[in-house]
mmCIF file of N, CA, C and O in Angstrom:
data_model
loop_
_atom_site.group_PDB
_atom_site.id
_atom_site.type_symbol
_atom_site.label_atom_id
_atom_site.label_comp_id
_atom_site.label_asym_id
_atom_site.label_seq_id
_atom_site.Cartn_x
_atom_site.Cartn_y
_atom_site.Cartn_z
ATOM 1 N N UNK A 23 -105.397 78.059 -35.365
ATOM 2 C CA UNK A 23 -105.391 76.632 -35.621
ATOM 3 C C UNK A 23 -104.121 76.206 -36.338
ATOM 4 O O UNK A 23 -103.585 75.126 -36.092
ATOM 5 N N UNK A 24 -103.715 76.946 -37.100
ATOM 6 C CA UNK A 24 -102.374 76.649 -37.828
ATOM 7 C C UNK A 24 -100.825 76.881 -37.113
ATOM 8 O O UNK A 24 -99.771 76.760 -37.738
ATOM 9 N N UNK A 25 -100.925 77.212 -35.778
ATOM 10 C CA UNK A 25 -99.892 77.187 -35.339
ATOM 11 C C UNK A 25 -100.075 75.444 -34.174
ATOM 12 O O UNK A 25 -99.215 74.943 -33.449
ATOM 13 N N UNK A 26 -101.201 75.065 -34.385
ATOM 14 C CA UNK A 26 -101.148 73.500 -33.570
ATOM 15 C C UNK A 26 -101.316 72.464 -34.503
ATOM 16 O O UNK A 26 -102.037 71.485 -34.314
ATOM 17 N N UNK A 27 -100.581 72.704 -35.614
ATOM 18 C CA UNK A 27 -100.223 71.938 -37.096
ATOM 19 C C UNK A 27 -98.974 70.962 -36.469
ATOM 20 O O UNK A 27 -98.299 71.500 -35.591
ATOM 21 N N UNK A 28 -98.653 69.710 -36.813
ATOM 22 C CA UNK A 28 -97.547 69.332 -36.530
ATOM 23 C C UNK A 28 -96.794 69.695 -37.915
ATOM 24 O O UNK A 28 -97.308 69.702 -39.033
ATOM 25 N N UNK A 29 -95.492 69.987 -37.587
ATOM 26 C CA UNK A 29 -94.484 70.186 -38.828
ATOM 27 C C UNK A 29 -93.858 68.412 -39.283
ATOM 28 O O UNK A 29 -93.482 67.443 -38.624
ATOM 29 N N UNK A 30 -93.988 68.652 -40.440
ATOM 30 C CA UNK A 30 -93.759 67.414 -41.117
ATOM 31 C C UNK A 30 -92.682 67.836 -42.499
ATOM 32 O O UNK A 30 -92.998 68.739 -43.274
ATOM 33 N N UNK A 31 -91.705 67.231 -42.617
ATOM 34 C CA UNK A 31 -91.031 66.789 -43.397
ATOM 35 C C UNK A 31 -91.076 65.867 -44.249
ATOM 36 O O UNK A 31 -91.222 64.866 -43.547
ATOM 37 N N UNK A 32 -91.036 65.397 -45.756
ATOM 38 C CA UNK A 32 -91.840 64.600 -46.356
ATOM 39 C C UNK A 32 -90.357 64.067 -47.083
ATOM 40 O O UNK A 32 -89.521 64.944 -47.299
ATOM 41 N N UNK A 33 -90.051 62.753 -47.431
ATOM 42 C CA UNK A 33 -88.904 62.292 -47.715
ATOM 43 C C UNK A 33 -89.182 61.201 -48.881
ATOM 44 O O UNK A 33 -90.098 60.403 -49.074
ATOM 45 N N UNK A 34 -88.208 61.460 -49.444
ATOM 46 C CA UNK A 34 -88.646 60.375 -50.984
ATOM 47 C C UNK A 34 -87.168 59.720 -50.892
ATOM 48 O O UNK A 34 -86.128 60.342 -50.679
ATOM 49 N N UNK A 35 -87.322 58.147 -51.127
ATOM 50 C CA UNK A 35 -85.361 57.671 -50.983
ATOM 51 C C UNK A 35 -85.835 56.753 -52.259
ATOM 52 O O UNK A 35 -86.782 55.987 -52.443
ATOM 53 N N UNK A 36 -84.790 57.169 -53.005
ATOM 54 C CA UNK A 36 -85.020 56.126 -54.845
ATOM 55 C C UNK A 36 -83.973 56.291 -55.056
ATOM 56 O O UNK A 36 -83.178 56.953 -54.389
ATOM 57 N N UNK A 37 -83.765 55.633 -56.164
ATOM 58 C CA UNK A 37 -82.314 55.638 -57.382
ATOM 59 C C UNK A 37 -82.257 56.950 -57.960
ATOM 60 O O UNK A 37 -81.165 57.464 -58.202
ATOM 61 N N UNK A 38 -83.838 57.808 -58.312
ATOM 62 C CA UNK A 38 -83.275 58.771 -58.630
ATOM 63 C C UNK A 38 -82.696 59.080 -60.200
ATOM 64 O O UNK A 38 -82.089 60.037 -60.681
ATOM 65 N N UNK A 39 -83.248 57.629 -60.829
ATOM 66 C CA UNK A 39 -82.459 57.348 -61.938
ATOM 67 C C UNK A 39 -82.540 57.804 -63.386
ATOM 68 O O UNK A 39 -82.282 57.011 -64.291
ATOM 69 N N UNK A 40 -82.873 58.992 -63.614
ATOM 70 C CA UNK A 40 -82.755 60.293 -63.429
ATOM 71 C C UNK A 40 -83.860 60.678 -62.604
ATOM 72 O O UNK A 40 -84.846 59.942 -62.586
ATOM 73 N N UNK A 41 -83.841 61.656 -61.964
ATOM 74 C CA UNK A 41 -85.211 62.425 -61.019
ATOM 75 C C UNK A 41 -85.821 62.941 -62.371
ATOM 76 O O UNK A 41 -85.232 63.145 -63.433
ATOM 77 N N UNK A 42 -87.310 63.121 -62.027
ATOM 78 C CA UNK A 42 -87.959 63.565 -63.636
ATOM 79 C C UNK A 42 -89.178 64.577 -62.615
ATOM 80 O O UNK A 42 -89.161 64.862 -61.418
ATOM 81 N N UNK A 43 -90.082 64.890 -63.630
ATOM 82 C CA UNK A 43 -90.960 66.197 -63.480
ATOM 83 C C UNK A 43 -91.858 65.520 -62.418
ATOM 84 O O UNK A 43 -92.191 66.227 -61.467
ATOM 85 N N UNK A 44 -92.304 64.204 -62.461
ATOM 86 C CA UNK A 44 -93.145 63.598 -61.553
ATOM 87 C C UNK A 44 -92.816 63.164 -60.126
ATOM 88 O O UNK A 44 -93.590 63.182 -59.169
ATOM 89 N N UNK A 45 -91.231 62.677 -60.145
ATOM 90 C CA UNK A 45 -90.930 63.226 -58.751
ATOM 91 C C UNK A 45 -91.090 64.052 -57.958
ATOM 92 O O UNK A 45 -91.212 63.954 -56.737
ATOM 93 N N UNK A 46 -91.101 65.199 -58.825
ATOM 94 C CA UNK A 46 -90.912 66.458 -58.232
ATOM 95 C C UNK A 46 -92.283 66.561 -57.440
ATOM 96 O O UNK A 46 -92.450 66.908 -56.271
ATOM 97 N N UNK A 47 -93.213 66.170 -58.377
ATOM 98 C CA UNK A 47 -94.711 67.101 -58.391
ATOM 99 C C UNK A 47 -95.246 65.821 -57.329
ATOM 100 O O UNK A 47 -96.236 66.126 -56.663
ATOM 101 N N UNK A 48 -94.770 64.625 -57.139
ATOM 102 C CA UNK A 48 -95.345 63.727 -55.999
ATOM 103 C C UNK A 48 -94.946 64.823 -54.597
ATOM 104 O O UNK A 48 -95.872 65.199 -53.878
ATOM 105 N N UNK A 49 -93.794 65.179 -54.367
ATOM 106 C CA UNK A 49 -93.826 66.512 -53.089
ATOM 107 C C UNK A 49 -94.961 67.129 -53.093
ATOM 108 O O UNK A 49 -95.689 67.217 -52.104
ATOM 109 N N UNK A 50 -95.297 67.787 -54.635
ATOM 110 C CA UNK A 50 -96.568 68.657 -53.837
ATOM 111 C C UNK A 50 -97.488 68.339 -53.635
ATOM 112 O O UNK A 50 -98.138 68.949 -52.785
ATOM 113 N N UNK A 51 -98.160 66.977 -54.444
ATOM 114 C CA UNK A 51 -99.526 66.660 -54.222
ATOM 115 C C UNK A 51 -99.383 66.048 -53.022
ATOM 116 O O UNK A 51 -100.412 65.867 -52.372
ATOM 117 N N UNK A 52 -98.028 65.577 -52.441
ATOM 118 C CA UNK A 52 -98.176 64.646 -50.988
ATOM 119 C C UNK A 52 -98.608 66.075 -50.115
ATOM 120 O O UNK A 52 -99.720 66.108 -49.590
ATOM 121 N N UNK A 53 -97.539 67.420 -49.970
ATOM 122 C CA UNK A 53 -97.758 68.199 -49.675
ATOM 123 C C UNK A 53 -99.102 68.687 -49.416
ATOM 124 O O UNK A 53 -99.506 68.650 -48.254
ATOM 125 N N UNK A 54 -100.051 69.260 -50.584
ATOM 126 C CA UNK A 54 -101.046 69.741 -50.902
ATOM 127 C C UNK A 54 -101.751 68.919 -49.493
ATOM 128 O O UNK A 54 -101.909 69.351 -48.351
ATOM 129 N N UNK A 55 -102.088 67.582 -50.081
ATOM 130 C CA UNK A 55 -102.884 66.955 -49.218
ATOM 131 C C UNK A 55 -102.199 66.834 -47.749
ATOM 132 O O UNK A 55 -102.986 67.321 -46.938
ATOM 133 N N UNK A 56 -101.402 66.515 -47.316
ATOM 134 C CA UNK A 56 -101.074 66.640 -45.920
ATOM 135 C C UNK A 56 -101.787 67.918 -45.089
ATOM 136 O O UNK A 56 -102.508 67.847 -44.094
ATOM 137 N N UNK A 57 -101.401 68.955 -45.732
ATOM 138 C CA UNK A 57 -102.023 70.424 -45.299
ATOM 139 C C UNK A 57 -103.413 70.274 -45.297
ATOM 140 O O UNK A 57 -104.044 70.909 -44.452
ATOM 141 N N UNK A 58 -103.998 69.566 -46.069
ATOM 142 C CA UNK A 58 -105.192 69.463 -46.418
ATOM 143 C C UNK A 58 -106.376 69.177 -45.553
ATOM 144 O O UNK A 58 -107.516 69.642 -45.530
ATOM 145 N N UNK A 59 -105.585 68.017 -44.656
ATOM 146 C CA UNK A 59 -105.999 67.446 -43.533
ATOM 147 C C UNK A 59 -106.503 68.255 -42.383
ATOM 148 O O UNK A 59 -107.501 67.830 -41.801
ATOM 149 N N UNK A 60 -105.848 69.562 -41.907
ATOM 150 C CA UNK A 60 -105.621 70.573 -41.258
ATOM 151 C C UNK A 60 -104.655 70.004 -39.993
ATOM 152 O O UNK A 60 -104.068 70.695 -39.159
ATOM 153 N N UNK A 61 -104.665 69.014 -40.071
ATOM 154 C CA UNK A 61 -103.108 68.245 -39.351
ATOM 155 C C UNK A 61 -101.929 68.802 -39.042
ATOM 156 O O UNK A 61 -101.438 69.078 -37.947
ATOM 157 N N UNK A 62 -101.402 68.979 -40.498
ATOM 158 C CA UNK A 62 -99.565 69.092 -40.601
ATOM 159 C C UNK A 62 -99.736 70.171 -41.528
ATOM 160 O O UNK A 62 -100.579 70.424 -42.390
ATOM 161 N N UNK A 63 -98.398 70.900 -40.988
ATOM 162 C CA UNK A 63 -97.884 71.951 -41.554
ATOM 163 C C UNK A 63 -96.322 71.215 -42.357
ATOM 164 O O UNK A 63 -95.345 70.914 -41.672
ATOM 165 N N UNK A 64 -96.364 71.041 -43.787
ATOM 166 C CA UNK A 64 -95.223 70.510 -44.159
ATOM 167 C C UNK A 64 -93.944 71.640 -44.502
ATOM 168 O O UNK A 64 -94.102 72.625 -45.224
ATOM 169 N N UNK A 65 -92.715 71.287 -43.852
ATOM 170 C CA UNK A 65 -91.657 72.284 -43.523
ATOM 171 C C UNK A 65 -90.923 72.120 -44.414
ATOM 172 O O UNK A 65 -90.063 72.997 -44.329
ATOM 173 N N UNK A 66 -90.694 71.320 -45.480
ATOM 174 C CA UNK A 66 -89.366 71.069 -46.236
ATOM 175 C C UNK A 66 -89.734 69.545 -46.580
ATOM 176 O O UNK A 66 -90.403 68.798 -45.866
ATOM 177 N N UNK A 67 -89.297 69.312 -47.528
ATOM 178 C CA UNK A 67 -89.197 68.015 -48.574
ATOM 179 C C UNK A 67 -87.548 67.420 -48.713
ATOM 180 O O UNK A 67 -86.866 68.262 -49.299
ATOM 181 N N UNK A 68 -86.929 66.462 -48.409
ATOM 182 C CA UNK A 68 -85.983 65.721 -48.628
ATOM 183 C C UNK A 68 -86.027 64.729 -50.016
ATOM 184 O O UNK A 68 -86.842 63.809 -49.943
ATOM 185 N N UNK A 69 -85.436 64.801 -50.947
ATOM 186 C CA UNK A 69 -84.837 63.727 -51.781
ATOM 187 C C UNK A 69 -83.263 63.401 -51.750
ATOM 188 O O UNK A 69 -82.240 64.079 -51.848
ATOM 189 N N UNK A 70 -83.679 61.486 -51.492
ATOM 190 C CA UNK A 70 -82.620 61.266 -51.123
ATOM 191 C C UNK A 70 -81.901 60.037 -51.223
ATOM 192 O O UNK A 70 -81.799 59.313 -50.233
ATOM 193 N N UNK A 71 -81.175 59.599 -52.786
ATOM 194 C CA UNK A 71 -80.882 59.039 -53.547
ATOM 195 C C UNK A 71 -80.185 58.089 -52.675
ATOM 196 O O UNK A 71 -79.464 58.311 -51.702
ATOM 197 N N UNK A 72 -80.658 56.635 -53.389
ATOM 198 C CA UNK A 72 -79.453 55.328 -52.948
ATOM 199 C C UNK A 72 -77.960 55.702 -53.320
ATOM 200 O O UNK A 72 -77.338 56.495 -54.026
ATOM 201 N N UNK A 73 -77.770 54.765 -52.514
ATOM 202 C CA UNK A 73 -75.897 54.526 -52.907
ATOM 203 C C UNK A 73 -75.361 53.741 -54.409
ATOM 204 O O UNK A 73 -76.029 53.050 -55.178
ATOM 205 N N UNK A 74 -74.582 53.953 -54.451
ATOM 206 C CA UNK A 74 -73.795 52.840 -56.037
ATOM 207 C C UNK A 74 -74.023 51.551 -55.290
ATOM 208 O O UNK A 74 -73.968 50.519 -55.959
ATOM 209 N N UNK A 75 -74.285 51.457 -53.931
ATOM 210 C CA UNK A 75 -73.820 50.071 -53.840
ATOM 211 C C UNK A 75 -75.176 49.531 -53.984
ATOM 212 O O UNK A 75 -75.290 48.317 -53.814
ATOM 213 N N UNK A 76 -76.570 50.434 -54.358
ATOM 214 C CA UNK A 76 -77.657 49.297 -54.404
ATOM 215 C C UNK A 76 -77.299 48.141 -55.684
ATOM 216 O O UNK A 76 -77.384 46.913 -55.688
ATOM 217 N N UNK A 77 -77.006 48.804 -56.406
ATOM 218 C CA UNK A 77 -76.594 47.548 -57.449
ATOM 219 C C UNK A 77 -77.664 47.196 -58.606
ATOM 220 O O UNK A 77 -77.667 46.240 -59.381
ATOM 221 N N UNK A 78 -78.663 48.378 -58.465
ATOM 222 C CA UNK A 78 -79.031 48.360 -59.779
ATOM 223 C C UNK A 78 -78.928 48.534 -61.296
ATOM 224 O O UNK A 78 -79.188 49.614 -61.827
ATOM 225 N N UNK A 79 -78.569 47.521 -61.940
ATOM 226 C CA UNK A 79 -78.600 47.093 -63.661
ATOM 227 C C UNK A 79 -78.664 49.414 -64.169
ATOM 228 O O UNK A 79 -79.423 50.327 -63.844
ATOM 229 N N UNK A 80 -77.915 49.356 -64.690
ATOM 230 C CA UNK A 80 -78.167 50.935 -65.260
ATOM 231 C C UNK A 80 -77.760 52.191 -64.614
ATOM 232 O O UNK A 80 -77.702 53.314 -65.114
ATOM 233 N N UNK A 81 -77.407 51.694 -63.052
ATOM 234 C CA UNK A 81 -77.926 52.860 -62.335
ATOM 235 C C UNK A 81 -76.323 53.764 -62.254
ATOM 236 O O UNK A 81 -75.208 53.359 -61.922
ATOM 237 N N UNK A 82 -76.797 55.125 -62.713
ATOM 238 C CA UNK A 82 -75.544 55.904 -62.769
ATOM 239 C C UNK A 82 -75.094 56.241 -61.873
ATOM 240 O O UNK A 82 -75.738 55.787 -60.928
ATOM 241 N N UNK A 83 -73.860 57.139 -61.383
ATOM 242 C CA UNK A 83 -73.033 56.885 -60.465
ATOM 243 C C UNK A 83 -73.708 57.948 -59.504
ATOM 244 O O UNK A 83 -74.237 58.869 -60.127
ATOM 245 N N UNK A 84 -73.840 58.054 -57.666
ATOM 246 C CA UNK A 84 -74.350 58.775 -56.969
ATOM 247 C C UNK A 84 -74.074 60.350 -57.572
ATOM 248 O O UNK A 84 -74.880 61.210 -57.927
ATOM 249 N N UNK A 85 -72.735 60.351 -57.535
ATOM 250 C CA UNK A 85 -72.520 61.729 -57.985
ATOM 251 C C UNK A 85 -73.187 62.382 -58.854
ATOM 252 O O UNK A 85 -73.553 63.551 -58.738
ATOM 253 N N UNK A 86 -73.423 61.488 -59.987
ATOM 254 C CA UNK A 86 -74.093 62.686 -60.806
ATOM 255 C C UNK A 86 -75.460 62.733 -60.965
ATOM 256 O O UNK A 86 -76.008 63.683 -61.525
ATOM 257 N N UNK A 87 -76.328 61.354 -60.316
ATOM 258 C CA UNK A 87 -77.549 61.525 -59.517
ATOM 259 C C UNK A 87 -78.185 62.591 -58.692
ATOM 260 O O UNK A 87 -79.275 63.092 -58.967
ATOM 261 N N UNK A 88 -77.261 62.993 -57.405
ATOM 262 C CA UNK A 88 -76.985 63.937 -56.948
ATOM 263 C C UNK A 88 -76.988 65.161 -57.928
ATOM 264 O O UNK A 88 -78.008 65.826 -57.746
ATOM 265 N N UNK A 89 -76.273 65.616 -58.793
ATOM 266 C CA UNK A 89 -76.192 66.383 -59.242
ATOM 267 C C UNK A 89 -77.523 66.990 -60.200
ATOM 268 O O UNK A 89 -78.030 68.089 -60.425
ATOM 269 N N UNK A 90 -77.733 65.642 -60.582
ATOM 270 C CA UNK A 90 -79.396 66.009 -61.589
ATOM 271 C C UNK A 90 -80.124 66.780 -60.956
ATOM 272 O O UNK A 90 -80.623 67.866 -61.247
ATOM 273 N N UNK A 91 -80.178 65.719 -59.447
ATOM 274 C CA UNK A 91 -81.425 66.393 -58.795
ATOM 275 C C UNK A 91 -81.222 68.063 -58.319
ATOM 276 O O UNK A 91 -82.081 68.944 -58.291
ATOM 277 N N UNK A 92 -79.934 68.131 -58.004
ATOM 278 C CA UNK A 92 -79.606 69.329 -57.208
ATOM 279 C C UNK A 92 -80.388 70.645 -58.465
ATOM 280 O O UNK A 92 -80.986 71.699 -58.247
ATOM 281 N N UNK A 93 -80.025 69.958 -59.712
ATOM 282 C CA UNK A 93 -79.966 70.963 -60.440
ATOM 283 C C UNK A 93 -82.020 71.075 -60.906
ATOM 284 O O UNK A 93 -82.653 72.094 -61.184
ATOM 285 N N UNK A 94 -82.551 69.577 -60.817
ATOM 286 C CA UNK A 94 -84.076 69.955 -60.726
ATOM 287 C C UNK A 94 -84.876 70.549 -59.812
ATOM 288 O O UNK A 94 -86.022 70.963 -59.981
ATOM 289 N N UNK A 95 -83.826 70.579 -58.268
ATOM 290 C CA UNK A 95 -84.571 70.898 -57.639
ATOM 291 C C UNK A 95 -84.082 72.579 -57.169
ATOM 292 O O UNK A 95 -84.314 72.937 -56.014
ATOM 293 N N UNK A 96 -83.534 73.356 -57.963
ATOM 294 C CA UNK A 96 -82.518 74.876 -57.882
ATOM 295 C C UNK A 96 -83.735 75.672 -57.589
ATOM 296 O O UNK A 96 -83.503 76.520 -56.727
ATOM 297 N N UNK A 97 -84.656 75.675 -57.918
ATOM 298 C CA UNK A 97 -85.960 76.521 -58.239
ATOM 299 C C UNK A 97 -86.927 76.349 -56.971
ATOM 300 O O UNK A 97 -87.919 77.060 -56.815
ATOM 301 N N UNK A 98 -86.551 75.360 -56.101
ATOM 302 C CA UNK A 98 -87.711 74.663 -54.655
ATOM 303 C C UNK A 98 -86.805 75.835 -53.808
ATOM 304 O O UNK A 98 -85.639 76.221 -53.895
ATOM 305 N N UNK A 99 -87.880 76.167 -53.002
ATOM 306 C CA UNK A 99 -87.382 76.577 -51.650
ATOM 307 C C UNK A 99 -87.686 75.785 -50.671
ATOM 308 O O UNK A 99 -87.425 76.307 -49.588
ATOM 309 N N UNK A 100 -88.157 74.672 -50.588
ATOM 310 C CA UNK A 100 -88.394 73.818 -49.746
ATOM 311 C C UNK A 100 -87.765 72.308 -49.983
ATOM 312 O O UNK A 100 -87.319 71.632 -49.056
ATOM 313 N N UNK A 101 -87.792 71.941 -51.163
ATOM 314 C CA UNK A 101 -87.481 70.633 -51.235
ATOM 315 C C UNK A 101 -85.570 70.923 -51.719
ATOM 316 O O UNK A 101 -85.031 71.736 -52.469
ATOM 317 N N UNK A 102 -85.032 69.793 -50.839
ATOM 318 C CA UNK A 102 -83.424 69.509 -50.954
ATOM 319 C C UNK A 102 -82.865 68.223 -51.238
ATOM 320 O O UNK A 102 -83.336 67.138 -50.898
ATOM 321 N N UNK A 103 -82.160 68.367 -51.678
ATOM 322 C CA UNK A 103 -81.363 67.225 -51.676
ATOM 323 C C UNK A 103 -80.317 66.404 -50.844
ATOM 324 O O UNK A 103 -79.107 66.629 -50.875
ATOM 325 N N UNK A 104 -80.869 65.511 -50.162
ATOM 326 C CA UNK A 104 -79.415 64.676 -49.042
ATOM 327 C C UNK A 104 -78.944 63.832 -49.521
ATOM 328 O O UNK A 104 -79.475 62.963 -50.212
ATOM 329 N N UNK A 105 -77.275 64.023 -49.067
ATOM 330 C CA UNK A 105 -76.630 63.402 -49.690
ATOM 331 C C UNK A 105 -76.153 62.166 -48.778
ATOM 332 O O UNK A 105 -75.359 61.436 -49.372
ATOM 333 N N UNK A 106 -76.380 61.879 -47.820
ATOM 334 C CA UNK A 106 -76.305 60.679 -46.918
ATOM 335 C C UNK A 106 -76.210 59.725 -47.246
ATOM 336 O O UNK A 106 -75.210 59.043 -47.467
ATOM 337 N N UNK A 107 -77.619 59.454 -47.362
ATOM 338 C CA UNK A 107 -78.056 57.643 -48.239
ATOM 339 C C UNK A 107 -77.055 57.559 -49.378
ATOM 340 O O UNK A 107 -76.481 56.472 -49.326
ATOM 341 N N UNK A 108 -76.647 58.297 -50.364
ATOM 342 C CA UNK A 108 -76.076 58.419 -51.445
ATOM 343 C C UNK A 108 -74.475 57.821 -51.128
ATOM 344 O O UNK A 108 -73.911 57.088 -51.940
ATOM 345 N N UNK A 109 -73.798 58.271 -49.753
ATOM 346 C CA UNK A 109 -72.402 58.096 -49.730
ATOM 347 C C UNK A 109 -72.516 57.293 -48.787
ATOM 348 O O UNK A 109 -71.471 57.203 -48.144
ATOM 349 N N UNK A 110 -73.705 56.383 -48.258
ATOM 350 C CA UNK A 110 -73.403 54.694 -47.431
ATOM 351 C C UNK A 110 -72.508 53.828 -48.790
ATOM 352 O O UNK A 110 -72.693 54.030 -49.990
ATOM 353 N N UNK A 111 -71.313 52.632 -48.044
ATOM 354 C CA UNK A 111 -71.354 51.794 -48.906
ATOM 355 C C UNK A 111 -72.066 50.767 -49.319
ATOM 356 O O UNK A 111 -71.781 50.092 -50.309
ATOM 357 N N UNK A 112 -73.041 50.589 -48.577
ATOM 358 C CA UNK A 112 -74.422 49.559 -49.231
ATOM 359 C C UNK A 112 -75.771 50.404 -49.026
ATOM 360 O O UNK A 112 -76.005 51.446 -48.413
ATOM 361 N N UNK A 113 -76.711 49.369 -49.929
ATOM 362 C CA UNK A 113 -77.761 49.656 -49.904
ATOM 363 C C UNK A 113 -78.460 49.822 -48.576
ATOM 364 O O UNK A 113 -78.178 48.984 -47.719
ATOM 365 N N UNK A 114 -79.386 50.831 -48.246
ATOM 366 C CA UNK A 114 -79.537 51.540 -47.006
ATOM 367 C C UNK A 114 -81.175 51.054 -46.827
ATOM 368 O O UNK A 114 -81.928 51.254 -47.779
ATOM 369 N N UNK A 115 -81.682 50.437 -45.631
ATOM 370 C CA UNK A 115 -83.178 50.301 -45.854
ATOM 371 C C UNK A 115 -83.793 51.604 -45.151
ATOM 372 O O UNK A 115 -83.500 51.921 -43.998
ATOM 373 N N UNK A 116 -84.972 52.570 -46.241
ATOM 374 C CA UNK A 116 -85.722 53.587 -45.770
ATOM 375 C C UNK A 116 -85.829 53.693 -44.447
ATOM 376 O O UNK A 116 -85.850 54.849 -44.025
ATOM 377 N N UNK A 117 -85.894 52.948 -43.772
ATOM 378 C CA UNK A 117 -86.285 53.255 -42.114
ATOM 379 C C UNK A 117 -84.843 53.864 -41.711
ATOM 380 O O UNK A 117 -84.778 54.920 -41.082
ATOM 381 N N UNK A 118 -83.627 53.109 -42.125
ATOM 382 C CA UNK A 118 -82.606 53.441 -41.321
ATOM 383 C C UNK A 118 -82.126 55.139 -41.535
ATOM 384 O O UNK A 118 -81.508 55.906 -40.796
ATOM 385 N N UNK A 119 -82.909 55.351 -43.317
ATOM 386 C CA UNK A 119 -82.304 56.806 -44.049
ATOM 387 C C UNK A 119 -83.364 57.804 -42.754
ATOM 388 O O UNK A 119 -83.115 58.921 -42.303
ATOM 389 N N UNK A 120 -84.309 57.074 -42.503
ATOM 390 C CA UNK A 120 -85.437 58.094 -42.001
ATOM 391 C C UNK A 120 -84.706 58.242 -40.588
ATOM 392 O O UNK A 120 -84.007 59.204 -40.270
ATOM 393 N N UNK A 121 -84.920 57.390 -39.980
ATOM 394 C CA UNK A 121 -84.172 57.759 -38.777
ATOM 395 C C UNK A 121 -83.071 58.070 -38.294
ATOM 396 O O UNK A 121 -82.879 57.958 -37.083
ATOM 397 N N UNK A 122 -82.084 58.543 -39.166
ATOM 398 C CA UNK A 122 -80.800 58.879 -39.565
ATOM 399 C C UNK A 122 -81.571 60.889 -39.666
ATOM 400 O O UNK A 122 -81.241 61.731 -38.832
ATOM 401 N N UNK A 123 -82.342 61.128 -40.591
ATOM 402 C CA UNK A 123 -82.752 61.887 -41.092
ATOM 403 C C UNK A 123 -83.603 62.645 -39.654
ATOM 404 O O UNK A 123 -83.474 63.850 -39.441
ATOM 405 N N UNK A 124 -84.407 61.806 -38.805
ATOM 406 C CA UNK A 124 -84.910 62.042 -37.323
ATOM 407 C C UNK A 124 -83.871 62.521 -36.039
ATOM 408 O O UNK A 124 -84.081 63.322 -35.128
ATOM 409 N N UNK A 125 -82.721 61.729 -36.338
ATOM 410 C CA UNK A 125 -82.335 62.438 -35.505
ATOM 411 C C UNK A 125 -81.109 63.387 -35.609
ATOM 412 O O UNK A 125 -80.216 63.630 -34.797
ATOM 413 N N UNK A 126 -81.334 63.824 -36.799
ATOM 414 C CA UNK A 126 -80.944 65.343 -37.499
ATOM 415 C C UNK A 126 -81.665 66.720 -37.132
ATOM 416 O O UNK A 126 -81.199 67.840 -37.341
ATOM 417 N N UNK A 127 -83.114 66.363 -36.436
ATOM 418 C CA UNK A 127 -84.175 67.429 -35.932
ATOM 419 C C UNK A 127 -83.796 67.619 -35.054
ATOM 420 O O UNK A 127 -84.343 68.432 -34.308
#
């Protein structure tokens, strides 16, 4: 039964502003439960930070956004970090990061 799982990829797109412990742990409980279903087999987790150009009040520069996460997420063997959305010059709407991200498969 587990090889007629669809594989699913699970994608989070935020500021990121710092990534914190609950980001993280929304992957697994989305995870957990997806599997749960007996549905989907989840293959890998994407986080995948806006650009400077969203223009949010505070928001630190992609680079070292990027970098937080890279460094919260050193310990995942599944969940990564893309840097895509991050180096558009404007703000990117989720559908376009996702399907950008779709036809990367």
């Amino acid at each position: 039964m587990a090889s007629r799982r669809v594989p699913l990829v699970l994608l989070a797109c935020g500021s990121f502003n710092p990534i914190t412990n609950q980001h993280m742990r929304l992957f697994e409980l989305a995870r957990d439960h997806m599997q749960s279903t007996g549905q989907y087999k989840v293959v890998g987790g994407i986080v995948s930070p806006v650009s400077d150009g969203y223009g949010k009040q505070g928001l630190v520069s992609a680079k070292h956004r990027i970098s937080m996460a890279k460094l919260a997420l050193q310990s995942s063997n599944w969940v990564t970090v893309d840097e895509w959305e991050s180096q558009q010059p404007d703000w990117t709407e989720t559908v376009v990061t996702m399907r950008y991200k779709t036809h990367l498969m």
